[in-house]
mmCIF file of C-alpha atoms in Angstrom:
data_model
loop_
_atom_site.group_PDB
_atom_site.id
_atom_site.type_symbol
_atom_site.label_atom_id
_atom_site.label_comp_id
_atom_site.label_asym_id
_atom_site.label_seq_id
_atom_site.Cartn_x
_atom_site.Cartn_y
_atom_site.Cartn_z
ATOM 1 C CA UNK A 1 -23.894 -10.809 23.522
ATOM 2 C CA UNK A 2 -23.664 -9.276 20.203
ATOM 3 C CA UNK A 3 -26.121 -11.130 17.580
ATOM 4 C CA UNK A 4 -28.868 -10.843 15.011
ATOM 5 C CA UNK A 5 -32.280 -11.851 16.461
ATOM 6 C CA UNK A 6 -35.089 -13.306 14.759
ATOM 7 C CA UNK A 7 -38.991 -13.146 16.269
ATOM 8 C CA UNK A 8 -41.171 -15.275 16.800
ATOM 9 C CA UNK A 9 -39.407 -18.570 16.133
ATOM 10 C CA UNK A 10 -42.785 -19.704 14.363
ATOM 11 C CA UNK A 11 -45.258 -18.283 13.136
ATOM 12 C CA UNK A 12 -48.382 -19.205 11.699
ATOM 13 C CA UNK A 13 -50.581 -17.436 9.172
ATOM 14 C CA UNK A 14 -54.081 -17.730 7.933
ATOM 15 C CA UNK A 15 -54.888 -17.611 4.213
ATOM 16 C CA UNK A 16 -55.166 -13.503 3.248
ATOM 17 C CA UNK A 17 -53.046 -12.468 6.334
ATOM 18 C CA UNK A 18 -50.777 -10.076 6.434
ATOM 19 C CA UNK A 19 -47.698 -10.595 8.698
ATOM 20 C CA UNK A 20 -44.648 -9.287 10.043
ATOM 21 C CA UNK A 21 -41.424 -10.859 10.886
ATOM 22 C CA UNK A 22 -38.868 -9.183 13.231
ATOM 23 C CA UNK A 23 -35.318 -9.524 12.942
ATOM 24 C CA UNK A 24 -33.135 -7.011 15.193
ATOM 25 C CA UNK A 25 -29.390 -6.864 15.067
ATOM 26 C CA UNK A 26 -26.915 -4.764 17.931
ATOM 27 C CA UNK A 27 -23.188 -6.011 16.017
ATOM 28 C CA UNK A 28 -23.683 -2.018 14.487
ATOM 29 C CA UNK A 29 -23.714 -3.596 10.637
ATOM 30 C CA UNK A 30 -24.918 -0.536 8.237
ATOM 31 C CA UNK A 31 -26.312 -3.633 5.932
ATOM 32 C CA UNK A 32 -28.883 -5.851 6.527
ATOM 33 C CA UNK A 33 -31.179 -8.795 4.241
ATOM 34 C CA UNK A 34 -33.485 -11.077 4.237
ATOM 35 C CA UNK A 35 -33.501 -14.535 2.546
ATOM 36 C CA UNK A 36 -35.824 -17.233 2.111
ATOM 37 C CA UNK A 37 -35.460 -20.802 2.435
ATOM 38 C CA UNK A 38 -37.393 -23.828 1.009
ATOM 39 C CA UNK A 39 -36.834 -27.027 1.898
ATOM 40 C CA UNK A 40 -34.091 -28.816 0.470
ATOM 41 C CA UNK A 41 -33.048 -25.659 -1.311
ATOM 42 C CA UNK A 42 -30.628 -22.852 -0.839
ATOM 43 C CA UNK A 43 -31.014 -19.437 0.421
ATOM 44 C CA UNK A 44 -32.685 -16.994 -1.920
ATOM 45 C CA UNK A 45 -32.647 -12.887 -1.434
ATOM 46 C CA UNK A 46 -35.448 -11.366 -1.231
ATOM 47 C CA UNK A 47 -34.920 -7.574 0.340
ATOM 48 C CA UNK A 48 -31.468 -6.000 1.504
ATOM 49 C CA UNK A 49 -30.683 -2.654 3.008
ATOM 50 C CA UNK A 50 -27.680 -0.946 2.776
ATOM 51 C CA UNK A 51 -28.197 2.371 4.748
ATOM 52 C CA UNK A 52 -31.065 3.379 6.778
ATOM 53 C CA UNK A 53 -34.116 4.421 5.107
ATOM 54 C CA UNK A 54 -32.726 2.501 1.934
ATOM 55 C CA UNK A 55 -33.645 -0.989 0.708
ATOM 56 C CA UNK A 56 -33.727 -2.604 -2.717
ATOM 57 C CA UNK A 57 -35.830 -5.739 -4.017
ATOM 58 C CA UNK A 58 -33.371 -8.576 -4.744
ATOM 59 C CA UNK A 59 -34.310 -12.117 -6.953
ATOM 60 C CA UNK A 60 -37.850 -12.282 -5.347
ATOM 61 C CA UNK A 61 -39.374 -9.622 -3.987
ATOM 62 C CA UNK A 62 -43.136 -9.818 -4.893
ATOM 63 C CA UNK A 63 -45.471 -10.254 -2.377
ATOM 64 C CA UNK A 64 -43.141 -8.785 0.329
ATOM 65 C CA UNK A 65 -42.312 -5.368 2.161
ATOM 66 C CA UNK A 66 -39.731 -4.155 4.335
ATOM 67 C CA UNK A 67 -38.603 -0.942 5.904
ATOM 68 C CA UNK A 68 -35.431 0.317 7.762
ATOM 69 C CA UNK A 69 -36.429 3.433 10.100
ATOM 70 C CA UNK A 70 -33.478 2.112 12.413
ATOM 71 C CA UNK A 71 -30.124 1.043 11.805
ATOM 72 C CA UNK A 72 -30.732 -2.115 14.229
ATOM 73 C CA UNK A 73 -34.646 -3.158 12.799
ATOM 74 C CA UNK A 74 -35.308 -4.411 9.456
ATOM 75 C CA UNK A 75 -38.609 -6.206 9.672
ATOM 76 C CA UNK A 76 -40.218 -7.897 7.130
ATOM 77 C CA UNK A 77 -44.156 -8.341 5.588
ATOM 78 C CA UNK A 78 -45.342 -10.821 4.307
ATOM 79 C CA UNK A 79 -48.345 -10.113 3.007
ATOM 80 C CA UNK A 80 -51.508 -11.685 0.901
ATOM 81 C CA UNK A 81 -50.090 -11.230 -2.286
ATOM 82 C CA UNK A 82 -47.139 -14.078 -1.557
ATOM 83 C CA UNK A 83 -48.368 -17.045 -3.274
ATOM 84 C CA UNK A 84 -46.604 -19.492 -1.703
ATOM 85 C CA UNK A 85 -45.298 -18.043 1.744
ATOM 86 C CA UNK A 86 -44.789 -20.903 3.509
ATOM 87 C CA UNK A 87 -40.846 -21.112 3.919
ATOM 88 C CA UNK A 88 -38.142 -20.615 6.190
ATOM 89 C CA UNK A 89 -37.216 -17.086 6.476
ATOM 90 C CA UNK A 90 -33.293 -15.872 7.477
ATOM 91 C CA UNK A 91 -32.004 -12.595 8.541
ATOM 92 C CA UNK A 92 -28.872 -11.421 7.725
ATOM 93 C CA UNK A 93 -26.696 -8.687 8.333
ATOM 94 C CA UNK A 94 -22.901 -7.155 7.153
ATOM 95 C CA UNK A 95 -20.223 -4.542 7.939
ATOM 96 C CA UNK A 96 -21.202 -2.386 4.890
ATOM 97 C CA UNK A 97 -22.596 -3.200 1.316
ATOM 98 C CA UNK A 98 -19.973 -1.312 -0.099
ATOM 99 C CA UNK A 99 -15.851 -1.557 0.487
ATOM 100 C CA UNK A 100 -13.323 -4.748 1.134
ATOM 101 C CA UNK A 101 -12.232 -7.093 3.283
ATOM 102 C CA UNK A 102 -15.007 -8.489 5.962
ATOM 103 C CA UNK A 103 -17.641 -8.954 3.961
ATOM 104 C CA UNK A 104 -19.077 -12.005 5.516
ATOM 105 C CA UNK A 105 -22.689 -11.629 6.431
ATOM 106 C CA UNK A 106 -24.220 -13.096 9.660
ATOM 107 C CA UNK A 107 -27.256 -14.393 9.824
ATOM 108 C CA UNK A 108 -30.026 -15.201 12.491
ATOM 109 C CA UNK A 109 -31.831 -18.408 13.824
ATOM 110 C CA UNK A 110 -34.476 -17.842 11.220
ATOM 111 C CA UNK A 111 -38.156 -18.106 11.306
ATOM 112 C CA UNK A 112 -40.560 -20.770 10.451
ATOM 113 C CA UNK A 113 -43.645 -19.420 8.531
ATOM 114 C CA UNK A 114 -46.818 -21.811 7.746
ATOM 115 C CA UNK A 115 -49.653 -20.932 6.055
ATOM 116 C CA UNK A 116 -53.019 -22.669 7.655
ATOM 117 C CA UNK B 1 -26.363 -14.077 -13.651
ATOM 118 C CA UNK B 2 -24.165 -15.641 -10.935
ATOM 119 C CA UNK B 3 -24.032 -19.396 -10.742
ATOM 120 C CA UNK B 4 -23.210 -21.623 -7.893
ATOM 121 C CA UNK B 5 -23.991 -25.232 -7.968
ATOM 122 C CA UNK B 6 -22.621 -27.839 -5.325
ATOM 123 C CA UNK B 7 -22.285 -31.331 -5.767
ATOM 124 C CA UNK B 8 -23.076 -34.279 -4.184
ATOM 125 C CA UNK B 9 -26.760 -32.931 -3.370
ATOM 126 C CA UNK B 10 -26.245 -35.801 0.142
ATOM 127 C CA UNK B 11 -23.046 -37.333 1.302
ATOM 128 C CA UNK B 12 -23.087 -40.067 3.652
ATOM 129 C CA UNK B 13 -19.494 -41.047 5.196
ATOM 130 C CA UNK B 14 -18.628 -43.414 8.067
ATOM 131 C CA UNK B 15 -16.767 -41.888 11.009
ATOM 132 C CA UNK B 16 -13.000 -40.882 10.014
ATOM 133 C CA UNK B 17 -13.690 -41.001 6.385
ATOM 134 C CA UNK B 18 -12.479 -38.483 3.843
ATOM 135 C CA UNK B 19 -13.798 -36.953 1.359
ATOM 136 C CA UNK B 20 -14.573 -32.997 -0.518
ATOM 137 C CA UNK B 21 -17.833 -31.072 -1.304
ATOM 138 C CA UNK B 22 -17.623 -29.438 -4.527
ATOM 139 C CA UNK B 23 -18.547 -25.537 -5.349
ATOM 140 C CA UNK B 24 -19.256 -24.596 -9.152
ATOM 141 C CA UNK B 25 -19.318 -21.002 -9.649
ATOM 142 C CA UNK B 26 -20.143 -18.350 -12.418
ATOM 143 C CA UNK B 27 -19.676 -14.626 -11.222
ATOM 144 C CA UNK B 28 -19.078 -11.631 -13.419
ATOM 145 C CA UNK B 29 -15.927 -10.666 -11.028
ATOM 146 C CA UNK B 30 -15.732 -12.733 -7.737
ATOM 147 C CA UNK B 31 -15.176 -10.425 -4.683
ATOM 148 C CA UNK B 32 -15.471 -13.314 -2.152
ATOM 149 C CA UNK B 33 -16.621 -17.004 -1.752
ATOM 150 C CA UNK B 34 -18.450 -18.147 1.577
ATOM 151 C CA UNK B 35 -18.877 -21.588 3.416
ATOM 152 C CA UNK B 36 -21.414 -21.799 5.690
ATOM 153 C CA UNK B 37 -22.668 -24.814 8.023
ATOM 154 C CA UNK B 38 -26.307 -24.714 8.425
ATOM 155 C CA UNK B 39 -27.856 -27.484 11.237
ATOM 156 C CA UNK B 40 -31.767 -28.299 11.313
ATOM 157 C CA UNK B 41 -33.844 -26.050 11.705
ATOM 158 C CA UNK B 42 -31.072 -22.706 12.428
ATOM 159 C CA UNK B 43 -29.194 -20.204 10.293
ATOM 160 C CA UNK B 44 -26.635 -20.619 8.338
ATOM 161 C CA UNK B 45 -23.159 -20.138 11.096
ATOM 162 C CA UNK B 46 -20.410 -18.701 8.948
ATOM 163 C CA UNK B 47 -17.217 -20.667 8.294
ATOM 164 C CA UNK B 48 -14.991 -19.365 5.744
ATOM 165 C CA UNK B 49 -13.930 -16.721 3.277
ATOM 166 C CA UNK B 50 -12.285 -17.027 0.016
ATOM 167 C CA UNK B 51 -11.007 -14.313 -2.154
ATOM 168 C CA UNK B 52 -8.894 -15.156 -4.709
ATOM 169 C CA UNK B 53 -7.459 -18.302 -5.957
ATOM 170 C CA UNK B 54 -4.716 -20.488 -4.501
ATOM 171 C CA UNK B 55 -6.248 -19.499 -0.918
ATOM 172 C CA UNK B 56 -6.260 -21.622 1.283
ATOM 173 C CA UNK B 57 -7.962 -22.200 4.846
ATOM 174 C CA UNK B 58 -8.591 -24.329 7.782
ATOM 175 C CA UNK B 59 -10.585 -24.491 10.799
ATOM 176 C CA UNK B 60 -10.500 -28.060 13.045
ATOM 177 C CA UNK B 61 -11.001 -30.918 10.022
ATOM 178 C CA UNK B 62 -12.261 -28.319 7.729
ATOM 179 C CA UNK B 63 -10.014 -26.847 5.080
ATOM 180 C CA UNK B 64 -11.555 -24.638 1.945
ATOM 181 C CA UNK B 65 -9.492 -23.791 -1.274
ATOM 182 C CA UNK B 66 -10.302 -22.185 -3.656
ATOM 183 C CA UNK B 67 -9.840 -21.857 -8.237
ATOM 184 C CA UNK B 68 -10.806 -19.447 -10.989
ATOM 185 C CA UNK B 69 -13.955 -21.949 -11.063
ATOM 186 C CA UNK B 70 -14.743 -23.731 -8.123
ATOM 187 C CA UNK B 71 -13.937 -24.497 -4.133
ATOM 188 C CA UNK B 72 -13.527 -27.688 -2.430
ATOM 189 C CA UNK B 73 -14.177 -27.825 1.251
ATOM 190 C CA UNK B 74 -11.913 -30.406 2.330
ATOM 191 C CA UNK B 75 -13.190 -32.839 5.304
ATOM 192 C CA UNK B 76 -10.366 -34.760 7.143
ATOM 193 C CA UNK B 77 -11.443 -37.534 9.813
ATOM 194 C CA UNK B 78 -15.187 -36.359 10.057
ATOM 195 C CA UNK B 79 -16.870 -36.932 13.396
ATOM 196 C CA UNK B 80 -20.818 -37.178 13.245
ATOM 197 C CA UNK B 81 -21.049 -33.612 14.759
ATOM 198 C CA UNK B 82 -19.541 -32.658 11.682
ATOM 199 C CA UNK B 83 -23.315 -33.487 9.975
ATOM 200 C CA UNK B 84 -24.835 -30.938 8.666
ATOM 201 C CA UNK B 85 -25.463 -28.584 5.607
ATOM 202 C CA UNK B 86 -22.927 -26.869 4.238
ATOM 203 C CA UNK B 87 -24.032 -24.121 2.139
ATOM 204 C CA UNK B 88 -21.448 -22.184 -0.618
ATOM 205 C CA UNK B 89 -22.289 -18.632 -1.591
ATOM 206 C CA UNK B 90 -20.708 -16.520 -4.455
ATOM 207 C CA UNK B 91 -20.120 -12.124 -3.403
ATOM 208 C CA UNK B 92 -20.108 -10.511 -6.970
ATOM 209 C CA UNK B 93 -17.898 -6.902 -7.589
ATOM 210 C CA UNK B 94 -19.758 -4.182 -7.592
ATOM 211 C CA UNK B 95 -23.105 -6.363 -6.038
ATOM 212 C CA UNK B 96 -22.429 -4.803 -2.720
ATOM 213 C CA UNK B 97 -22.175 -7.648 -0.044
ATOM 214 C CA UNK B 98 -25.089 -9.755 -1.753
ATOM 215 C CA UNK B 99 -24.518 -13.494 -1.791
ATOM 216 C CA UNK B 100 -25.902 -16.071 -4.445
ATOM 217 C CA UNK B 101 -26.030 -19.009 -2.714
ATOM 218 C CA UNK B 102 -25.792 -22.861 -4.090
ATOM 219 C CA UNK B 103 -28.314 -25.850 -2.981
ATOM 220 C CA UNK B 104 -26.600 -27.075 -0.436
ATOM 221 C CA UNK B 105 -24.666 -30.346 0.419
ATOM 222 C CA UNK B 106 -26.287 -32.855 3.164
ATOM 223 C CA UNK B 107 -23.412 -34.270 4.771
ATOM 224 C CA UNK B 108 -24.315 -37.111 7.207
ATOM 225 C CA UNK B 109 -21.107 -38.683 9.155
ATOM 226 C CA UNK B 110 -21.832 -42.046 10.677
ATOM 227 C CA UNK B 111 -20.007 -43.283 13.860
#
């Protein structure tokens, strides 16, 4: 089945942890992204990668990292510098960035990050 | 800076009761506009697309339009498996396929 996947589901982080969230995708989409999620609240971009070995910061990028060494993987980091990282983190991925028609992005079951 | 606000924040209907969630937008150029439905605790599941307006679409008891300003999704008859989120998002020209997305509207369906 094609389909973005998200690991873990949850995920749980000490105070001054870094961590890493994996999201994997096999539907062959050049672009990928990753939003976040508070509750009650809509979706709000925080990386996206149009190409591999490309990515750009989108509305709130600090305290996060990403990297795209494969056109399938586009993990994410969250690391000690997020102030507030506890949040609901989504996936996404596209045809292409660029172009018309089909521009719908897909996204993944998400995971749950606390901060204990 | 792109816009999108929805309205009602919740809606509560009983079981075959009408009714239209609202979709405010401000984009410098809109390439598309998105519905999504978004369940507890999953990602959002893609529902529609909207590119220019006077479109018009449907799927089951769902129907989107769309104006120069805003989109209506359109609920006919809901069932309470039609509760849910559902979750607008703006795609800007020239933005490359990166969505702005509104709040969100609750929608709870009673039986």
């Amino acid at each position: 089945d094609g389909g973005i996947t998200q690991s873990p589901k949850y995920l749980f982080r000490k105070e001054g942890q870094n961590v890493t969230l994996s999201c994997e995708q096999n539907l062959n989409h050049d672009a990928m992204y990753w939003y976040r999620q508070d509750p009650g609240q809509g979706l709000r971009l925080i990386y996206y990668s149009q190409i591999v070995n490309d990515f750009q910061k989108g509305d709130i990028a600090e305290g996060y990292s990403v990297s795209r060494e494969k056109k399938e993987s586009f993990p994410l980091t969250v690391t000690s510098a997020q102030k507030n990282p506890t949040a609901f983190y989504l996936c996404a991925s596209s045809i292409a960035a660029w172009g018309s028609g089909n521009t719908e992005a897909f996204f993944g079951q998400g995971t749950r990050l606390t901060v204990v | 800076e792109d816009q999108v606000t929805q309205s009602p924040e919740a809606l509560r209907l009983q079981e075959g009761e009408s009714s239209s969630l609202n979709c405010s937008y401000t984009v410098s150029g809109l390439r598309g506009l998105f519905w999504y439905r978004q369940d507890p605790g999953k990602g959002p599941e893609f529902l529609f697309t909207l590119y220019s307006a006077g479109e018009e679409k449907e799927k089951e008891r769902l129907k989107a339009t769309l104006t120069k300003k805003e989109s209506f999704l359109h609920i006919t008859a809901p069932k309470p498996e039609d509760s849910a989120t559902y979750l607008c998002a703006v795609q800007a020209r020239g933005a490359g396929n990166m969505l702005t997305f509104g709040g969100g509207t609750r929608l709870m369906v009673k039986p």
